[in-house]
Amino acid sequence: KQITTSDNFSLTTCLGDPVQIREWTIARLPNDGFSIDNAIMLFKSDSFPLMIDPQGQANNWIRALENGGGEDGAKKIKIIKQTEATFVRSLEIAVQYGEPVLLEN
């Protein structure tokens, strides 16, 4: 059997929301197809993402996105590293109160 496919398939046109994509680019997501496709997969995924980010672009984007651009009432992201003495306690508190966490390195 032949499976019908599109010659110009795009994850952005299939699953993307233009308003949300614009919000992501305002929050410093690079405005290229690869970055936008990765962001769509990140938000549509049911599991926690692992981002390998040698240039720090995803790190900056997640920080800006979760901090709400400084809006009042926005949850501030908790940034932790495994080398910190309070790593486990900080992670427990963030999970308990539903706060976003960015684990670096």
Tab-separated table of C-alpha atoms in Angstrom:
chain	number	residue	atom	x	y	z
A	1	LYS	CA	0.000	0.000	0.000
A	2	GLN	CA	1.021	3.570	-0.580
A	3	ILE	CA	0.927	5.984	2.331
A	4	THR	CA	-0.142	9.461	1.329
A	5	THR	CA	2.384	12.098	2.325
A	6	SER	CA	2.888	15.778	1.749
A	7	ASP	CA	5.928	16.982	-0.158
A	8	ASN	CA	6.302	20.069	2.011
A	9	PHE	CA	5.376	18.806	5.505
A	10	SER	CA	6.106	21.234	8.321
A	11	LEU	CA	5.682	20.578	12.018
A	12	THR	CA	5.059	24.294	12.463
A	13	THR	CA	2.048	24.327	10.139
A	14	CYS	CA	0.715	21.007	11.460
A	15	LEU	CA	1.002	21.476	15.246
A	16	GLY	CA	2.161	25.061	15.714
A	17	ASP	CA	0.113	27.953	17.016
A	18	PRO	CA	1.294	31.231	15.420
A	19	VAL	CA	0.464	33.278	18.522
A	20	GLN	CA	2.413	30.960	20.820
A	21	ILE	CA	5.336	30.818	18.390
A	22	ARG	CA	5.412	34.628	18.365
A	23	GLU	CA	5.474	34.653	22.176
A	24	TRP	CA	8.413	32.228	22.073
A	25	THR	CA	10.378	34.438	19.686
A	26	ILE	CA	9.654	37.466	21.890
A	27	ALA	CA	11.111	35.398	24.769
A	28	ARG	CA	14.337	35.039	22.710
A	29	LEU	CA	13.752	31.716	20.961
A	30	PRO	CA	15.792	31.821	17.729
A	31	ASN	CA	13.420	32.411	14.820
A	32	ASP	CA	14.473	29.469	12.665
A	33	GLY	CA	12.515	26.364	11.699
A	34	PHE	CA	14.710	23.976	13.689
A	35	SER	CA	14.339	25.899	16.962
A	36	ILE	CA	10.596	26.361	16.490
A	37	ASP	CA	10.092	22.652	15.680
A	38	ASN	CA	12.048	21.716	18.817
A	39	ALA	CA	9.948	24.104	20.929
A	40	ILE	CA	6.737	22.583	19.553
A	41	MET	CA	7.963	19.081	20.437
A	42	LEU	CA	8.972	20.314	23.895
A	43	PHE	CA	5.498	21.689	24.626
A	44	LYS	CA	3.594	18.784	23.054
A	45	SER	CA	5.647	16.162	24.914
A	46	ASP	CA	4.292	14.342	27.949
A	47	SER	CA	7.718	13.838	29.537
A	48	PHE	CA	10.362	16.164	30.873
A	49	PRO	CA	12.746	17.402	28.180
A	50	LEU	CA	16.496	16.981	28.121
A	51	MET	CA	18.048	19.872	26.235
A	52	ILE	CA	21.657	19.689	25.117
A	53	ASP	CA	22.488	23.341	24.701
A	54	PRO	CA	26.142	24.136	23.940
A	55	GLN	CA	25.399	27.738	22.875
A	56	GLY	CA	23.079	28.554	25.779
A	57	GLN	CA	20.174	29.634	23.545
A	58	ALA	CA	17.651	27.199	25.048
A	59	ASN	CA	18.785	28.123	28.559
A	60	ASN	CA	18.204	31.836	27.899
A	61	TRP	CA	14.853	31.126	26.223
A	62	ILE	CA	13.553	28.958	29.092
A	63	ARG	CA	14.657	31.561	31.639
A	64	ALA	CA	12.896	34.377	29.783
A	65	LEU	CA	9.801	32.273	29.094
A	66	GLU	CA	9.339	31.049	32.671
A	67	ASN	CA	10.149	34.381	34.279
A	68	GLY	CA	7.326	35.930	32.288
A	69	GLY	CA	9.423	38.850	31.147
A	70	GLY	CA	9.233	40.346	34.634
A	71	GLU	CA	5.414	40.400	34.818
A	72	ASP	CA	3.935	40.655	38.293
A	73	GLY	CA	2.569	37.377	39.604
A	74	ALA	CA	4.610	35.259	37.204
A	75	LYS	CA	6.345	32.272	38.710
A	76	LYS	CA	10.094	32.685	38.860
A	77	ILE	CA	12.087	29.724	37.659
A	78	LYS	CA	14.323	28.032	40.210
A	79	ILE	CA	17.769	27.404	38.757
A	80	ILE	CA	19.737	24.674	40.490
A	81	LYS	CA	22.935	22.717	39.896
A	82	GLN	CA	23.755	19.229	41.129
A	83	THR	CA	26.925	20.535	42.767
A	84	GLU	CA	24.994	22.764	45.184
A	85	ALA	CA	24.796	21.610	48.786
A	86	THR	CA	21.055	22.376	48.857
A	87	PHE	CA	20.290	20.665	45.516
A	88	VAL	CA	17.923	17.959	46.821
A	89	ARG	CA	16.087	20.277	49.210
A	90	SER	CA	15.653	22.973	46.542
A	91	LEU	CA	14.273	20.404	44.102
A	92	GLU	CA	11.873	18.997	46.730
A	93	ILE	CA	10.510	22.441	47.580
A	94	ALA	CA	10.046	23.370	43.922
A	95	VAL	CA	8.181	20.144	43.170
A	96	GLN	CA	6.060	20.491	46.320
A	97	TYR	CA	4.919	24.006	45.383
A	98	GLY	CA	4.701	23.424	41.620
A	99	GLU	CA	7.466	25.847	40.751
A	100	PRO	CA	9.414	25.546	37.497
A	101	VAL	CA	12.970	24.209	37.833
A	102	LEU	CA	15.925	24.454	35.479
A	103	LEU	CA	18.650	21.950	36.281
A	104	GLU	CA	21.939	23.144	34.837
A	105	ASN	CA	25.015	21.044	34.047
